[in-house]
PDB file of C-alpha atoms in Angstrom:
ATOM      1  CA  UNK A  90     -27.089  29.461 -49.176  1.00 42.00           C
ATOM      2  CA  UNK A  91     -24.647  31.814 -47.940  1.00 48.00           C
ATOM      3  CA  UNK A  92     -24.809  30.509 -44.380  1.00 44.00           C
ATOM      4  CA  UNK A  93     -23.940  26.761 -45.838  1.00 51.00           C
ATOM      5  CA  UNK A  94     -21.172  28.206 -47.191  1.00 48.00           C
ATOM      6  CA  UNK A  95     -19.973  30.104 -44.565  1.00 46.00           C
ATOM      7  CA  UNK A  96     -20.091  27.236 -42.127  1.00 49.00           C
ATOM      8  CA  UNK A  97     -18.504  24.990 -44.778  1.00 51.00           C
ATOM      9  CA  UNK A  98     -15.805  27.489 -44.742  1.00 52.00           C
ATOM     10  CA  UNK A  99     -15.470  28.128 -40.769  1.00 52.00           C
ATOM     11  CA  UNK A 100     -15.377  23.888 -39.945  1.00 53.00           C
ATOM     12  CA  UNK A 101     -12.880  23.911 -42.981  1.00 56.00           C
ATOM     13  CA  UNK A 102     -10.765  26.415 -41.158  1.00 55.00           C
ATOM     14  CA  UNK A 103     -11.249  24.965 -37.600  1.00 54.00           C
ATOM     15  CA  UNK A 104     -10.231  21.408 -38.673  1.00 59.00           C
ATOM     16  CA  UNK A 105      -6.805  23.147 -40.151  1.00 59.00           C
ATOM     17  CA  UNK A 106      -6.695  25.172 -37.054  1.00 58.00           C
ATOM     18  CA  UNK A 107      -6.887  21.958 -34.808  1.00 58.00           C
ATOM     19  CA  UNK A 108      -4.453  19.915 -36.474  1.00 59.00           C
ATOM     20  CA  UNK A 109      -1.753  23.161 -36.417  1.00 59.00           C
ATOM     21  CA  UNK A 110      -2.701  23.320 -32.877  1.00 59.00           C
ATOM     22  CA  UNK A 111      -2.491  19.807 -31.518  1.00 59.00           C
ATOM     23  CA  UNK A 112       0.774  19.602 -33.610  1.00 57.00           C
ATOM     24  CA  UNK A 113       2.371  22.758 -31.623  1.00 56.00           C
ATOM     25  CA  UNK A 114       1.515  21.216 -28.394  1.00 56.00           C
ATOM     26  CA  UNK A 115       2.845  17.767 -29.475  1.00 55.00           C
ATOM     27  CA  UNK A 116       6.204  19.167 -31.349  1.00 52.00           C
ATOM     28  CA  UNK A 117       6.898  21.159 -27.993  1.00 51.00           C
ATOM     29  CA  UNK A 118       6.756  17.843 -26.187  1.00 53.00           C
ATOM     30  CA  UNK A 119       9.433  15.772 -26.545  1.00 51.00           C
ATOM     31  CA  UNK A 120       7.788  12.048 -27.511  1.00 55.00           C
ATOM     32  CA  UNK A 121       8.861  13.114 -31.227  1.00 57.00           C
ATOM     33  CA  UNK A 122      11.188  11.548 -33.316  1.00 63.00           C
ATOM     34  CA  UNK A 123      11.273  14.801 -35.812  1.00 64.00           C
ATOM     35  CA  UNK A 124       9.647  17.934 -35.184  1.00 71.00           C
ATOM     36  CA  UNK A 125      10.247  21.622 -36.670  1.00 74.00           C
ATOM     37  CA  UNK A 126       8.427  25.105 -36.231  1.00 76.00           C
ATOM     38  CA  UNK A 127       8.839  27.837 -39.147  1.00 78.00           C
ATOM     39  CA  UNK A 128       7.898  31.133 -38.426  1.00 81.00           C
ATOM     40  CA  UNK A 129       8.955  33.512 -41.045  1.00 84.00           C
ATOM     41  CA  UNK A 130       8.028  37.168 -42.460  1.00 84.00           C
ATOM     42  CA  UNK A 131       9.401  38.401 -45.503  1.00 85.00           C
ATOM     43  CA  UNK A 132       8.486  41.754 -47.487  1.00 84.00           C
ATOM     44  CA  UNK A 133       9.915  42.768 -50.992  1.00 83.00           C
ATOM     45  CA  UNK A 134       8.667  45.775 -53.163  1.00 79.00           C
ATOM     46  CA  UNK A 135       4.578  46.128 -52.466  1.00 80.00           C
ATOM     47  CA  UNK A 136       4.579  41.749 -51.220  1.00 85.00           C
ATOM     48  CA  UNK A 137       4.115  40.989 -47.616  1.00 86.00           C
ATOM     49  CA  UNK A 138       4.267  37.724 -46.692  1.00 88.00           C
ATOM     50  CA  UNK A 139       4.060  35.947 -43.340  1.00 87.00           C
ATOM     51  CA  UNK A 140       4.843  32.047 -43.150  1.00 87.00           C
ATOM     52  CA  UNK A 141       4.514  29.742 -40.276  1.00 85.00           C
ATOM     53  CA  UNK A 142       4.500  25.566 -40.591  1.00 86.00           C
ATOM     54  CA  UNK A 143       4.946  22.689 -38.438  1.00 81.00           C
ATOM     55  CA  UNK A 144       6.363  19.079 -38.918  1.00 83.00           C
ATOM     56  CA  UNK A 145       5.941  16.299 -36.332  1.00 80.00           C
ATOM     57  CA  UNK A 146       6.463  12.904 -36.737  1.00 81.00           C
ATOM     58  CA  UNK A 147       5.649  10.172 -33.980  1.00 80.00           C
ATOM     59  CA  UNK A 148       7.056   7.146 -34.190  1.00 77.00           C
ATOM     60  CA  UNK A 149       7.512   4.769 -30.758  1.00 74.00           C
ATOM     61  CA  UNK A 150       8.897   1.490 -30.907  1.00 72.00           C
ATOM     62  CA  UNK A 151       5.620  -0.082 -31.433  1.00 77.00           C
ATOM     63  CA  UNK A 152       4.103  -0.568 -35.219  1.00 85.00           C
ATOM     64  CA  UNK A 153       1.771   2.156 -35.100  1.00 86.00           C
ATOM     65  CA  UNK A 154       3.222   5.619 -36.302  1.00 86.00           C
ATOM     66  CA  UNK A 155       1.700   8.952 -36.995  1.00 86.00           C
ATOM     67  CA  UNK A 156       3.193  12.440 -38.513  1.00 88.00           C
ATOM     68  CA  UNK A 157       1.172  15.657 -38.407  1.00 86.00           C
ATOM     69  CA  UNK A 158       1.817  18.758 -41.098  1.00 89.00           C
ATOM     70  CA  UNK A 159       0.472  22.117 -40.627  1.00 89.00           C
ATOM     71  CA  UNK A 160       1.151  25.351 -43.282  1.00 90.00           C
ATOM     72  CA  UNK A 161      -0.316  28.464 -43.035  1.00 89.00           C
ATOM     73  CA  UNK A 162       0.558  31.815 -45.333  1.00 90.00           C
ATOM     74  CA  UNK A 163      -0.752  34.876 -45.623  1.00 88.00           C
ATOM     75  CA  UNK A 164       0.466  37.583 -48.430  1.00 88.00           C
ATOM     76  CA  UNK A 165      -0.360  41.203 -48.403  1.00 85.00           C
ATOM     77  CA  UNK A 166      -0.245  42.440 -52.093  1.00 83.00           C
ATOM     78  CA  UNK A 167      -0.341  46.225 -51.819  1.00 82.00           C
ATOM     79  CA  UNK A 168      -1.565  48.658 -54.332  1.00 77.00           C
ATOM     80  CA  UNK A 169       0.456  49.929 -57.030  1.00 73.00           C
ATOM     81  CA  UNK A 170       1.371  53.478 -56.387  1.00 70.00           C
ATOM     82  CA  UNK A 171       1.601  53.944 -60.578  1.00 73.00           C
ATOM     83  CA  UNK A 172      -1.549  51.905 -61.632  1.00 70.00           C
ATOM     84  CA  UNK A 173      -3.679  52.173 -58.275  1.00 70.00           C
ATOM     85  CA  UNK A 174      -6.207  49.382 -57.454  1.00 74.00           C
ATOM     86  CA  UNK A 175      -7.181  48.080 -54.506  1.00 79.00           C
ATOM     87  CA  UNK A 176      -4.441  45.958 -51.725  1.00 82.00           C
ATOM     88  CA  UNK A 177      -5.179  41.865 -52.230  1.00 83.00           C
ATOM     89  CA  UNK A 178      -5.314  39.309 -49.129  1.00 85.00           C
ATOM     90  CA  UNK A 179      -4.401  35.845 -50.105  1.00 87.00           C
ATOM     91  CA  UNK A 180      -4.535  33.022 -47.638  1.00 89.00           C
ATOM     92  CA  UNK A 181      -2.958  29.523 -47.960  1.00 92.00           C
ATOM     93  CA  UNK A 182      -3.977  26.703 -45.014  1.00 92.00           C
ATOM     94  CA  UNK A 183      -3.358  23.118 -45.128  1.00 93.00           C
ATOM     95  CA  UNK A 184      -3.264  20.215 -42.736  1.00 93.00           C
ATOM     96  CA  UNK A 185      -2.344  16.781 -43.281  1.00 93.00           C
ATOM     97  CA  UNK A 186      -2.197  13.881 -41.281  1.00 93.00           C
ATOM     98  CA  UNK A 187      -0.990  10.413 -41.835  1.00 92.00           C
ATOM     99  CA  UNK A 188      -1.445   7.440 -39.708  1.00 92.00           C
ATOM    100  CA  UNK A 189       1.229   3.969 -40.436  1.00 90.00           C
ATOM    101  CA  UNK A 190       0.686   0.847 -39.111  1.00 92.00           C
ATOM    102  CA  UNK A 191       3.540  -1.695 -39.557  1.00 90.00           C
ATOM    103  CA  UNK A 192       3.175  -5.375 -39.860  1.00 90.00           C
ATOM    104  CA  UNK A 193       6.478  -6.065 -40.549  1.00 89.00           C
ATOM    105  CA  UNK A 194       9.854  -3.876 -41.068  1.00 84.00           C
ATOM    106  CA  UNK A 195       8.584  -4.322 -45.121  1.00 90.00           C
ATOM    107  CA  UNK A 196       4.963  -4.294 -45.285  1.00 93.00           C
ATOM    108  CA  UNK A 197       2.686  -1.316 -43.599  1.00 93.00           C
ATOM    109  CA  UNK A 198      -1.116   0.158 -44.323  1.00 95.00           C
ATOM    110  CA  UNK A 199      -0.866   4.164 -44.323  1.00 93.00           C
ATOM    111  CA  UNK A 200      -4.227   6.362 -44.339  1.00 95.00           C
ATOM    112  CA  UNK A 201      -3.443  10.163 -45.271  1.00 94.00           C
ATOM    113  CA  UNK A 202      -5.881  12.733 -44.590  1.00 94.00           C
ATOM    114  CA  UNK A 203      -5.473  16.428 -46.052  1.00 94.00           C
ATOM    115  CA  UNK A 204      -7.757  19.539 -46.091  1.00 94.00           C
ATOM    116  CA  UNK A 205      -6.746  22.503 -47.527  1.00 94.00           C
ATOM    117  CA  UNK A 206      -8.043  25.984 -47.906  1.00 93.00           C
ATOM    118  CA  UNK A 207      -6.751  29.167 -50.371  1.00 92.00           C
ATOM    119  CA  UNK A 208      -8.680  32.551 -50.608  1.00 89.00           C
ATOM    120  CA  UNK A 209      -7.543  35.564 -52.886  1.00 84.00           C
ATOM    121  CA  UNK A 210     -10.183  38.173 -53.264  1.00 76.00           C
ATOM    122  CA  UNK A 211     -13.877  36.604 -53.918  1.00 77.00           C
ATOM    123  CA  UNK A 212     -12.288  33.023 -54.835  1.00 82.00           C
ATOM    124  CA  UNK A 213     -12.385  30.484 -52.485  1.00 86.00           C
ATOM    125  CA  UNK A 214     -10.963  27.044 -52.752  1.00 90.00           C
ATOM    126  CA  UNK A 215     -11.582  24.164 -50.338  1.00 93.00           C
ATOM    127  CA  UNK A 216      -9.978  20.812 -50.904  1.00 94.00           C
ATOM    128  CA  UNK A 217     -10.034  17.585 -49.150  1.00 94.00           C
ATOM    129  CA  UNK A 218      -8.955  14.266 -49.468  1.00 95.00           C
ATOM    130  CA  UNK A 219      -8.097  10.885 -47.702  1.00 95.00           C
ATOM    131  CA  UNK A 220      -6.455   7.968 -49.139  1.00 95.00           C
ATOM    132  CA  UNK A 221      -5.472   4.777 -47.804  1.00 96.00           C
ATOM    133  CA  UNK A 222      -2.307   2.554 -49.188  1.00 96.00           C
ATOM    134  CA  UNK A 223       0.815   0.132 -48.847  1.00 95.00           C
ATOM    135  CA  UNK A 224       4.111   0.663 -48.089  1.00 92.00           C
ATOM    136  CA  UNK A 225       6.538  -1.966 -48.752  1.00 92.00           C
ATOM    137  CA  UNK A 226      10.305  -1.391 -47.994  1.00 89.00           C
ATOM    138  CA  UNK A 227      12.211  -4.731 -50.014  1.00 88.00           C
ATOM    139  CA  UNK A 228      15.542  -2.809 -48.363  1.00 83.00           C
ATOM    140  CA  UNK A 229      16.681  -0.591 -46.004  1.00 79.00           C
ATOM    141  CA  UNK A 230      17.241   2.093 -48.530  1.00 81.00           C
ATOM    142  CA  UNK A 231      14.520   1.718 -50.924  1.00 87.00           C
ATOM    143  CA  UNK A 232      10.347   2.399 -50.461  1.00 88.00           C
ATOM    144  CA  UNK A 233       7.606   2.094 -52.478  1.00 92.00           C
ATOM    145  CA  UNK A 234       4.151   2.997 -51.283  1.00 92.00           C
ATOM    146  CA  UNK A 235       0.873   2.758 -53.369  1.00 95.00           C
ATOM    147  CA  UNK A 236      -2.796   4.335 -52.567  1.00 95.00           C
ATOM    148  CA  UNK A 237      -6.392   5.219 -53.845  1.00 96.00           C
ATOM    149  CA  UNK A 238      -8.626   7.918 -52.137  1.00 96.00           C
ATOM    150  CA  UNK A 239     -10.852  10.209 -52.956  1.00 96.00           C
ATOM    151  CA  UNK A 240     -11.064  13.740 -52.629  1.00 94.00           C
ATOM    152  CA  UNK A 241     -13.552  16.779 -53.225  1.00 94.00           C
ATOM    153  CA  UNK A 242     -12.769  20.472 -53.848  1.00 92.00           C
ATOM    154  CA  UNK A 243     -14.905  22.899 -53.767  1.00 92.00           C
ATOM    155  CA  UNK A 244     -14.887  26.869 -55.242  1.00 89.00           C
ATOM    156  CA  UNK A 245     -16.678  29.843 -54.370  1.00 82.00           C
ATOM    157  CA  UNK A 246     -16.286  32.462 -57.038  1.00 73.00           C
ATOM    158  CA  UNK A 247     -18.075  35.456 -58.105  1.00 72.00           C
ATOM    159  CA  UNK A 248     -20.620  33.489 -60.747  1.00 78.00           C
ATOM    160  CA  UNK A 249     -21.132  31.012 -58.334  1.00 79.00           C
ATOM    161  CA  UNK A 250     -20.213  27.724 -56.249  1.00 84.00           C
ATOM    162  CA  UNK A 251     -18.517  24.781 -58.295  1.00 88.00           C
ATOM    163  CA  UNK A 252     -17.522  21.098 -56.627  1.00 90.00           C
ATOM    164  CA  UNK A 253     -15.446  18.255 -58.069  1.00 91.00           C
ATOM    165  CA  UNK A 254     -15.168  14.896 -57.180  1.00 94.00           C
ATOM    166  CA  UNK A 255     -12.814  12.286 -57.954  1.00 94.00           C
ATOM    167  CA  UNK A 256     -10.649   9.519 -57.497  1.00 95.00           C
ATOM    168  CA  UNK A 257      -6.841   9.655 -56.402  1.00 92.00           C
ATOM    169  CA  UNK A 258      -4.293   7.187 -57.540  1.00 93.00           C
ATOM    170  CA  UNK A 259      -0.853   7.845 -55.714  1.00 90.00           C
ATOM    171  CA  UNK A 260       2.419   5.781 -56.806  1.00 92.00           C
ATOM    172  CA  UNK A 261       5.668   6.844 -54.553  1.00 89.00           C
ATOM    173  CA  UNK A 262       9.224   5.599 -54.580  1.00 91.00           C
ATOM    174  CA  UNK A 263      12.356   6.272 -52.138  1.00 86.00           C
ATOM    175  CA  UNK A 264      15.768   5.695 -52.731  1.00 84.00           C
ATOM    176  CA  UNK A 265      18.557   6.573 -50.451  1.00 78.00           C
ATOM    177  CA  UNK A 266      21.577   6.235 -51.719  1.00 73.00           C
ATOM    178  CA  UNK A 267      23.732   7.134 -48.411  1.00 64.00           C
ATOM    179  CA  UNK A 268      22.455   4.278 -47.000  1.00 57.00           C
ATOM    180  CA  UNK A 269      22.435   1.747 -49.540  1.00 51.00           C
ATOM    181  CA  UNK A 270      26.275   2.556 -50.176  1.00 57.00           C
ATOM    182  CA  UNK A 271      27.009   2.569 -46.299  1.00 52.00           C
ATOM    183  CA  UNK A 272      28.040  -1.082 -46.431  1.00 50.00           C
ATOM    184  CA  UNK A 273      30.940  -0.163 -48.646  1.00 46.00           C
ATOM    185  CA  UNK A 274      32.905   2.304 -46.374  1.00 44.00           C
TER     186      UNK A 274
END
C-alpha cells in the first residue's frame, strides 16, 4: 500500500516537473507570443519562501494555440525559539495546460488539464482535473467560456488515505473596457 502511494506521489511530481521543464524550454524559445519566468526568494522572521513560476502561450497564425503554466513554492517554517516545536516544510506544485482550437474568430473549443500537489508535514494532497469547454467572443472586447469536466483529489493523512471524485462546471466571462472604448478616441 505504501509503495502505491509513493509511486502515485512520484508520478504526480514527474508530471508537474515535465510541464515545468517543457515550459522552460519553450519559454526560452522565441516562438511564444507571451512567456515569463519568475524566481523569488523571500524571508521574514522565521519563514523562508522559494517561489518559481513559468507562463507560456503559443499561438501561431493557425487556429490552434496552447498555454502552459507551472508553479512551485517551497516554504520552510523554522521552529519557534520561545515555544519550541520542529521545523516544517510546505511544498506546493502545480502544472496547467490548455489547448484551444478556434473554428472562427468568435467560436472555439478548449481542453484544460491541471495537476497539483501540496504537502505539509504528514499531509499530502494530489489534485487532478480535466475540463472540456466552448469559448465564444461576440465582440473583440468580451469573451465567454463554459466548461465541464471531472476531478480527483486524494489526501494522505496520518489517519489514512482518502479519495474524492467529482464533476466540475466552470463559467468564465471576460470584459476588456480598454478595447471596448478604444474606437471612441
